[in-house]
Short mmCIF file of C-alpha atoms and ligand atoms in Angstrom, two decimals:
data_model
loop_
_atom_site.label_atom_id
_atom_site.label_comp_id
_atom_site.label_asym_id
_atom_site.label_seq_id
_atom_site.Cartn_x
_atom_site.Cartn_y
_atom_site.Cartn_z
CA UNK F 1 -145.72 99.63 -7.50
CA UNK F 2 -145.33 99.06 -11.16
CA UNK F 3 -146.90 100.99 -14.22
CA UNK F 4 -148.98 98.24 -15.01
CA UNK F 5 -150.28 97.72 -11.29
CA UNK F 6 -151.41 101.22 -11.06
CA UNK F 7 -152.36 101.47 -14.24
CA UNK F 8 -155.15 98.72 -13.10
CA UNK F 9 -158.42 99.27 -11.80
CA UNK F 10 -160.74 98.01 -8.86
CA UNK F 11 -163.95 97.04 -10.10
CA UNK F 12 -167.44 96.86 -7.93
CA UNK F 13 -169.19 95.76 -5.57
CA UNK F 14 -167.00 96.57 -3.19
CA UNK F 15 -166.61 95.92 0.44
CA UNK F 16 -163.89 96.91 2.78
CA UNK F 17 -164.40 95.66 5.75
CA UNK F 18 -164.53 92.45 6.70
CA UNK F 19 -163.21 90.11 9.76
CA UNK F 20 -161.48 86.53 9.74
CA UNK F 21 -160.81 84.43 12.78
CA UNK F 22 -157.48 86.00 12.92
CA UNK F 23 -159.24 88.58 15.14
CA UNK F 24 -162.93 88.25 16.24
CA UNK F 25 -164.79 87.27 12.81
CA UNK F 26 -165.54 82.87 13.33
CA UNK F 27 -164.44 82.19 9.66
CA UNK F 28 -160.98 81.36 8.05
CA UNK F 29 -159.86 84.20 5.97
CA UNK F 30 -160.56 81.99 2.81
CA UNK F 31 -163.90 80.71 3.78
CA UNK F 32 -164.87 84.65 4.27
CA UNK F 33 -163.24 85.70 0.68
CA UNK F 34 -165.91 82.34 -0.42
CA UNK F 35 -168.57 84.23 1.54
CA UNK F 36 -168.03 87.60 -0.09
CA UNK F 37 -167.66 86.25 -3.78
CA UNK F 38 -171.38 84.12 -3.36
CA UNK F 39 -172.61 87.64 -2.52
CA UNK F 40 -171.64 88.89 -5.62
CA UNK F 41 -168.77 91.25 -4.77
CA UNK F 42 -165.75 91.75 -6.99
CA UNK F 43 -163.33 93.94 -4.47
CA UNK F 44 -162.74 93.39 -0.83
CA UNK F 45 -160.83 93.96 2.04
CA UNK F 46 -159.54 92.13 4.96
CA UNK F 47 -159.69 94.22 8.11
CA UNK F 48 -159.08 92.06 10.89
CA UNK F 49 -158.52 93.71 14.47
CA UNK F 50 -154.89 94.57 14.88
CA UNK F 51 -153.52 91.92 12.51
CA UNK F 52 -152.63 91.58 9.06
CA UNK F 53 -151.82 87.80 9.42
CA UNK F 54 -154.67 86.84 7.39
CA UNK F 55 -153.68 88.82 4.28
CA UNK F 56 -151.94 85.74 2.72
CA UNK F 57 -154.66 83.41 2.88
CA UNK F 58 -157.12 85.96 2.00
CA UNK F 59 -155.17 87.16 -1.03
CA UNK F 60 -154.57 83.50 -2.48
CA UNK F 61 -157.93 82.59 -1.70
CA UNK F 62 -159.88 86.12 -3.44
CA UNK F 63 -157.49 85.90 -6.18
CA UNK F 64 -158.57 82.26 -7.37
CA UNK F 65 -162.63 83.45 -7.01
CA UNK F 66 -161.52 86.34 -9.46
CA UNK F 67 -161.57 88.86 -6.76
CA UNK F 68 -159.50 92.25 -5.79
CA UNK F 69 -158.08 92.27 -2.49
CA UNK F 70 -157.36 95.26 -0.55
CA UNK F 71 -155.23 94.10 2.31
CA UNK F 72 -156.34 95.79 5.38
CA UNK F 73 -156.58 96.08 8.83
CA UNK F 74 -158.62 97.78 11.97
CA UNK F 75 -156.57 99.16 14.17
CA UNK F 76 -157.78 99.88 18.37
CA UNK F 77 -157.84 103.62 19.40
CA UNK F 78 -159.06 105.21 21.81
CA UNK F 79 -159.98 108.92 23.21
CA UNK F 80 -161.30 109.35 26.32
CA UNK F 81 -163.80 106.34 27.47
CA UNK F 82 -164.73 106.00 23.66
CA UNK F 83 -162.99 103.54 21.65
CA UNK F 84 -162.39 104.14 18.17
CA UNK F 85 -161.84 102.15 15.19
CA UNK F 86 -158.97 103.00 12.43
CA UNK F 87 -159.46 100.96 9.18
CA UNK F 88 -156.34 101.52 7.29
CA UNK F 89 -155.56 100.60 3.68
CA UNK F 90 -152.88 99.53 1.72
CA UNK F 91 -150.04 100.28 3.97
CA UNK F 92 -146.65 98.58 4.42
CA UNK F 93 -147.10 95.28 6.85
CA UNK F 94 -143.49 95.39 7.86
CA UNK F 95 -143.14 98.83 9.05
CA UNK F 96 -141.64 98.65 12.49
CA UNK F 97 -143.73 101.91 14.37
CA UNK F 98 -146.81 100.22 13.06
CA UNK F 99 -145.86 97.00 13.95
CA UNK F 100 -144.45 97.86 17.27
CA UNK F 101 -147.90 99.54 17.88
CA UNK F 102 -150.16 96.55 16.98
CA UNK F 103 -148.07 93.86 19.04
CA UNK F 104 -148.76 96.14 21.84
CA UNK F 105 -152.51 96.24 21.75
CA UNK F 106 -151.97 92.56 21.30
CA UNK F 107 -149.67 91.57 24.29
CA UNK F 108 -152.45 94.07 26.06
CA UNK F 109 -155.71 92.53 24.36
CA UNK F 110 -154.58 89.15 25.73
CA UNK F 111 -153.35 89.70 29.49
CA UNK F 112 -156.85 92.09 29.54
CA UNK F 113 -158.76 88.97 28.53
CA UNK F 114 -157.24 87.00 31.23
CA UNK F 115 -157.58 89.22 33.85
CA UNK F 116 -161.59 89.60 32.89
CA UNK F 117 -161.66 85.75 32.50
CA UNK F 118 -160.52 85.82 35.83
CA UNK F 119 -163.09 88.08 36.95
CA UNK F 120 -165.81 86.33 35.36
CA UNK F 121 -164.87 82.91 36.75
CA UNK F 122 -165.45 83.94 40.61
CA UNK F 123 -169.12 84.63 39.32
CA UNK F 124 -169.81 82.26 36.41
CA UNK F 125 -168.39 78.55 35.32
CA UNK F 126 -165.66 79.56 32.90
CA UNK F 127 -161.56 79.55 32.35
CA UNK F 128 -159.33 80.51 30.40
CA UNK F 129 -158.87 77.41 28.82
CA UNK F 130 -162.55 78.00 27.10
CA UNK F 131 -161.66 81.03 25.77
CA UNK F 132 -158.38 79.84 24.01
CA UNK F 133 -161.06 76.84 23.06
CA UNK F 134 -162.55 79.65 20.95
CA UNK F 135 -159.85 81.31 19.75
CA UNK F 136 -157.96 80.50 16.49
CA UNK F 137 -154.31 80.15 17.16
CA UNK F 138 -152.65 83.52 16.64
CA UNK F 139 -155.73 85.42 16.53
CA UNK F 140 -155.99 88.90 18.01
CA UNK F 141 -157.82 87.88 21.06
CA UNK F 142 -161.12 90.11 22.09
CA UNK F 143 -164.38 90.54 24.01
CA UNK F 144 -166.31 88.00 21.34
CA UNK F 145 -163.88 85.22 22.08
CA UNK F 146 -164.62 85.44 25.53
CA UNK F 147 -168.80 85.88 24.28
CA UNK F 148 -168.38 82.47 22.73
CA UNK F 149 -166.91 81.08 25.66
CA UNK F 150 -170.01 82.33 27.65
CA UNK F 151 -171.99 80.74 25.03
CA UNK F 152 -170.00 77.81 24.36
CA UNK F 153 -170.89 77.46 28.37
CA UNK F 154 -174.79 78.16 28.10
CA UNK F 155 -174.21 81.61 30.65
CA UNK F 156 -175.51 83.93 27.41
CA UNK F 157 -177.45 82.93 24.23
CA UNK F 158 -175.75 84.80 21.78
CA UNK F 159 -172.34 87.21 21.63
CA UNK F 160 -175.32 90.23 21.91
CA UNK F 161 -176.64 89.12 25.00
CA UNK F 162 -173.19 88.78 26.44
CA UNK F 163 -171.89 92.43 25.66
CA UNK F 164 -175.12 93.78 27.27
CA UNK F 165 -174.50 92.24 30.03
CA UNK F 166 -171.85 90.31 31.11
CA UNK F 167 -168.98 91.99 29.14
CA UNK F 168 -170.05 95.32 29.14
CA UNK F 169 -168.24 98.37 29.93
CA UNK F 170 -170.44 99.52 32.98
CA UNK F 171 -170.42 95.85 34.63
CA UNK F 172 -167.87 94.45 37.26
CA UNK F 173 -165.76 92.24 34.48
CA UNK F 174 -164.40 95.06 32.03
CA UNK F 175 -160.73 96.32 31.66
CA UNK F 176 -159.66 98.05 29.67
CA UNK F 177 -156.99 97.19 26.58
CA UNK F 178 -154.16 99.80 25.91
CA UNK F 179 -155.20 101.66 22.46
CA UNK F 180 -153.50 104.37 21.38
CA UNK F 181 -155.41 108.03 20.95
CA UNK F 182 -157.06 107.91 17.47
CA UNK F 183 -154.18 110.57 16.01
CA UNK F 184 -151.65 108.50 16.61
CA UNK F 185 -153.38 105.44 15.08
CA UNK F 186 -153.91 107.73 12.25
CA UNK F 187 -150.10 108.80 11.87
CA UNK F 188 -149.23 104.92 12.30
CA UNK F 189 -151.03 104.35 9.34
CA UNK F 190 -150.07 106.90 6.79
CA UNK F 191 -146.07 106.63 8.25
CA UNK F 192 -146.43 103.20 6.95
CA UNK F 193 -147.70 104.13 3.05
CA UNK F 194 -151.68 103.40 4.09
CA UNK F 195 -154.63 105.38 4.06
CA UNK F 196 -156.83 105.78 7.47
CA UNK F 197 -160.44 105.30 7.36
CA UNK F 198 -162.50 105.89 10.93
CA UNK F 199 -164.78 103.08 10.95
CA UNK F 200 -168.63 103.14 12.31
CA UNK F 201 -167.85 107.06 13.07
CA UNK F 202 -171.69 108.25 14.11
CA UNK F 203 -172.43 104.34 15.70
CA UNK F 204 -173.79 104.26 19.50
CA UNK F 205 -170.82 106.91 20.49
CA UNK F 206 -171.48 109.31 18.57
CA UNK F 207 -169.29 111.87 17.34
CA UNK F 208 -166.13 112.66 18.44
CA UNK F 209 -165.16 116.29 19.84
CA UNK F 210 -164.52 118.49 16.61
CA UNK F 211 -161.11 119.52 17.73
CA UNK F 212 -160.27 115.53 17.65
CA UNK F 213 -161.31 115.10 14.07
CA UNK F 214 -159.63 118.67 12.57
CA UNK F 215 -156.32 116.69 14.55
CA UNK F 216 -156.91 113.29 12.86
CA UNK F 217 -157.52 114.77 9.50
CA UNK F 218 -154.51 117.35 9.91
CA UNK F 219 -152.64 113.65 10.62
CA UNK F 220 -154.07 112.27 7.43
CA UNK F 221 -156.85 111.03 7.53
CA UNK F 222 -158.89 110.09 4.64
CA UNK F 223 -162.29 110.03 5.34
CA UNK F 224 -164.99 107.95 6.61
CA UNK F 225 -166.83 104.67 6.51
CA UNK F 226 -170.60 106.54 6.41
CA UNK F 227 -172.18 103.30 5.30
CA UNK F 228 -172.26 101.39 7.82
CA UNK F 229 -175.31 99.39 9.52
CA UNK F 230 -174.47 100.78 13.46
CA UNK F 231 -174.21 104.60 12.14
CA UNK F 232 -177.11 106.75 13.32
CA UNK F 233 -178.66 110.20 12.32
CA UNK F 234 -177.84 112.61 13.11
CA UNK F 235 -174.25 112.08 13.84
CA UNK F 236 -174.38 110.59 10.10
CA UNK F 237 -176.05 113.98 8.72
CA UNK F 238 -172.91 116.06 10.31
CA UNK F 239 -170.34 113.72 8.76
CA UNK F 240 -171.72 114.25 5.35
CA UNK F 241 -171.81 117.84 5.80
CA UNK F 242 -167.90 117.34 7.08
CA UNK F 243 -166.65 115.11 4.30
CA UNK F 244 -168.23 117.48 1.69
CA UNK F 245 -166.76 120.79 3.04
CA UNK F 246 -162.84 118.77 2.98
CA UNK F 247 -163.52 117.06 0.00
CA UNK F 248 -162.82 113.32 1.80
CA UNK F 249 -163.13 109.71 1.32
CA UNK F 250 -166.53 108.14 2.07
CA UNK F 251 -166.69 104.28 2.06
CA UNK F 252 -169.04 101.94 2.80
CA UNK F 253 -168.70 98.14 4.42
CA UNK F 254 -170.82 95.28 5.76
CA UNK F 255 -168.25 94.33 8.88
CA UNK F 256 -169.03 90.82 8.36
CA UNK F 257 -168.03 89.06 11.43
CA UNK F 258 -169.09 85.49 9.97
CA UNK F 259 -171.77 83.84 12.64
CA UNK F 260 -170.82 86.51 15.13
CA UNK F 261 -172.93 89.33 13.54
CA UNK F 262 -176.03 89.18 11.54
CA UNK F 263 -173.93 91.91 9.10
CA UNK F 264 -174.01 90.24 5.35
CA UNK F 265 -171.08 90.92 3.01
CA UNK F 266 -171.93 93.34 0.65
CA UNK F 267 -174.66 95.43 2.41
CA UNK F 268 -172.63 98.05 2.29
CA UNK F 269 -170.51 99.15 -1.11
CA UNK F 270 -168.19 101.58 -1.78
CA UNK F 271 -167.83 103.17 -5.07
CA UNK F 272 -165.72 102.40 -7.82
CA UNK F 273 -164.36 105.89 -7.75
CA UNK F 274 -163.60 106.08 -3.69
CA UNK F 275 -161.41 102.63 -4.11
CA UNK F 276 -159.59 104.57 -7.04
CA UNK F 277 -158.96 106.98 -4.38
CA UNK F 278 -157.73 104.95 -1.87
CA UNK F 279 -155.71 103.37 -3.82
CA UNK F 280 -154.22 106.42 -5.47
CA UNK F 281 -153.39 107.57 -2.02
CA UNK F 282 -151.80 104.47 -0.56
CA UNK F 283 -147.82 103.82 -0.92
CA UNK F 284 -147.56 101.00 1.08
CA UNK F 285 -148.40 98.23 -0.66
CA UNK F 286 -150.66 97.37 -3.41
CA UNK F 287 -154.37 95.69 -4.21
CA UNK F 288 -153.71 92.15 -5.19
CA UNK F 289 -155.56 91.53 -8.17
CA UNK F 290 -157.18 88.63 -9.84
P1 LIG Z 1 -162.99 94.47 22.25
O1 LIG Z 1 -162.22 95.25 21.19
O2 LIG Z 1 -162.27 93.23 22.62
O3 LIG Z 1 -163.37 95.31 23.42
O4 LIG Z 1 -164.35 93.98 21.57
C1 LIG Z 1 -165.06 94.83 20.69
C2 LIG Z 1 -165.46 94.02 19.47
O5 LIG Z 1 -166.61 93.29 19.77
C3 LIG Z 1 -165.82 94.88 18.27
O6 LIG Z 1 -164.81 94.77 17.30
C4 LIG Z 1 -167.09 94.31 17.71
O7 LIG Z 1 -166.85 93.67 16.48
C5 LIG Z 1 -167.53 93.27 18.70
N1 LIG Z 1 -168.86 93.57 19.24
C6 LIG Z 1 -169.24 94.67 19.94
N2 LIG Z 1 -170.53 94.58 20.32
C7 LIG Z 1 -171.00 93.41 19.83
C8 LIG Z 1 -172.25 92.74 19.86
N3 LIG Z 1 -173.30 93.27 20.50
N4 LIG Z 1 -172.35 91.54 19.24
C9 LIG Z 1 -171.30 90.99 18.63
N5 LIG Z 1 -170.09 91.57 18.56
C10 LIG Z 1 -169.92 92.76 19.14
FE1 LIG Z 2 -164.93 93.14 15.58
FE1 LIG Z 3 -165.15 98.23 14.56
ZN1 LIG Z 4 -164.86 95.78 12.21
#
């Protein structure tokens, strides 16, 4: 990175997290940069599931509405039953451990949605073909494409009704995809120059064990997203005590998914000073500014 890069700054609003149809969010990456500049935000990131195929379009687009990108993604973990979600910053798109880790939760995300389209067709009208039908080509392929296939095929109403029921985790369909434990999605990131977020940390889930997070953090990570719509007291209330006590990263995101979640860009900021921290910490690659 140059002087006069770093010498730059991010300015606010600020979101960083949001979701293209490169994984499960049901716009183009430029059509959701056009969505976050009409709601007024000056910095965002892309965080698309296990991708960072979008960052191209996204940067050309944000950059031409006068916007900061962060290029980002949200990488799959998982510790015990739970799964857990890794936003990572500003890292290095061609390192090879990082790479080789997200083209194997994709090469597992898509023979898992097979196999549970396969399930779900002995019970319900539906193939595979209709969930490529709603998949962009390319796109890390997840439980939502397979939603809008149940949608697309009048079993479910919406992509909510579907994960209660249909797709959920307790039901006949589910399989699981291979995601790594959450410390070694965490080293992934920072070996590759970028700086680990846990995403939705105190949603549904709740915490994770205390000896899990004193391993992520002694593996780098940076903090945690505390705004966030699906975080609940009091899980919340113990992660503010935590990121106070180490001194960490708190950011806050919308997780716009476009027409797949009511989430709005921008209802959710992070501060001016947190991005200055992020991007302080990062040595993978750099925010592409206006
Ligand atoms: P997967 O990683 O394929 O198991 O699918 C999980 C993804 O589905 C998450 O990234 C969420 O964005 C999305 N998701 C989970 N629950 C819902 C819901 N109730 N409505 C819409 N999207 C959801
Ligand atoms: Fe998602
Ligand atoms: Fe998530
Ligand atoms: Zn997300």
């Amino acid at each position: 990175m140059s002087a006069g890069q770093r010498s730059r700054r991010c300015e606010g609003p600020t979101d960083l997290h949001l979701h293209s149809d490169h994984s499960d969010g049901t716009e183009p990456p430029a059509q959701v940069m056009a969505a976050a500049h009409r709601h007024g935000l000056r910095t965002v990131a892309l965080t698309d599931h296990d991708t960072t195929s979008g960052w191209a379009e996204a940067a050309e687009a944000a950059t031409s509405l006068g916007m900061t990108l962060l290029p980002g993604m949200e990488l799959s973990a998982r510790h015990e039953w739970r799964s857990v979600h890794v936003l990572g910053y500003l890292f290095d798109p061609d390192d090879t451990t990082l790479r080789a880790l997200t083209d194997r939760i994709r090469d597992s995300r898509l023979s898992r949605a097979r196999t549970m389209a396969d399930r779900i067709g002995r019970d319900y009208d539906l193939t595979w073909d209709d969930i490529v039908a709603q998949t962009a080509v390319g796109a890390t392929v997840g439980r939502p494409h397979i939603a809008d296939a149940l949608v697309a095929r009048g079993h479910v109403r919406d992509r909510g009704e579907a994960f209660s029921g249909i797709l959920s985790p307790a039901g006949a369909y589910y399989v699981d995809l291979y995601a790594p434990d959450p410390i070694t999605a965490v080293a992934a990131i920072v070996g590759a120059g970028g700086v680990p977020i846990i995403a939705h940390p105190a949603a549904r889930a709740g915490l994770l064990p205390a000896r899990m997070v004193d391993g992520m953090l002694a593996a780098g990570l940076a903090g945690f997203e505390l705004g966030h719509r699906e975080n609940r007291e009091p899980a919340l209330g113990a992660l503010r005590a935590l990121v106070a006590r180490h001194d960490l990263i708190v950011t806050g995101s919308s997780d716009y998914h476009g027409l797949g979640k009511p989430n709005v860009p921008g209802e959710n900021t992070t501060s001016d000073e947190m991005v200055q921290r992020i991007v302080a910490r990062a040595t993978g690659s750099a925010p592409v500014y206006a």
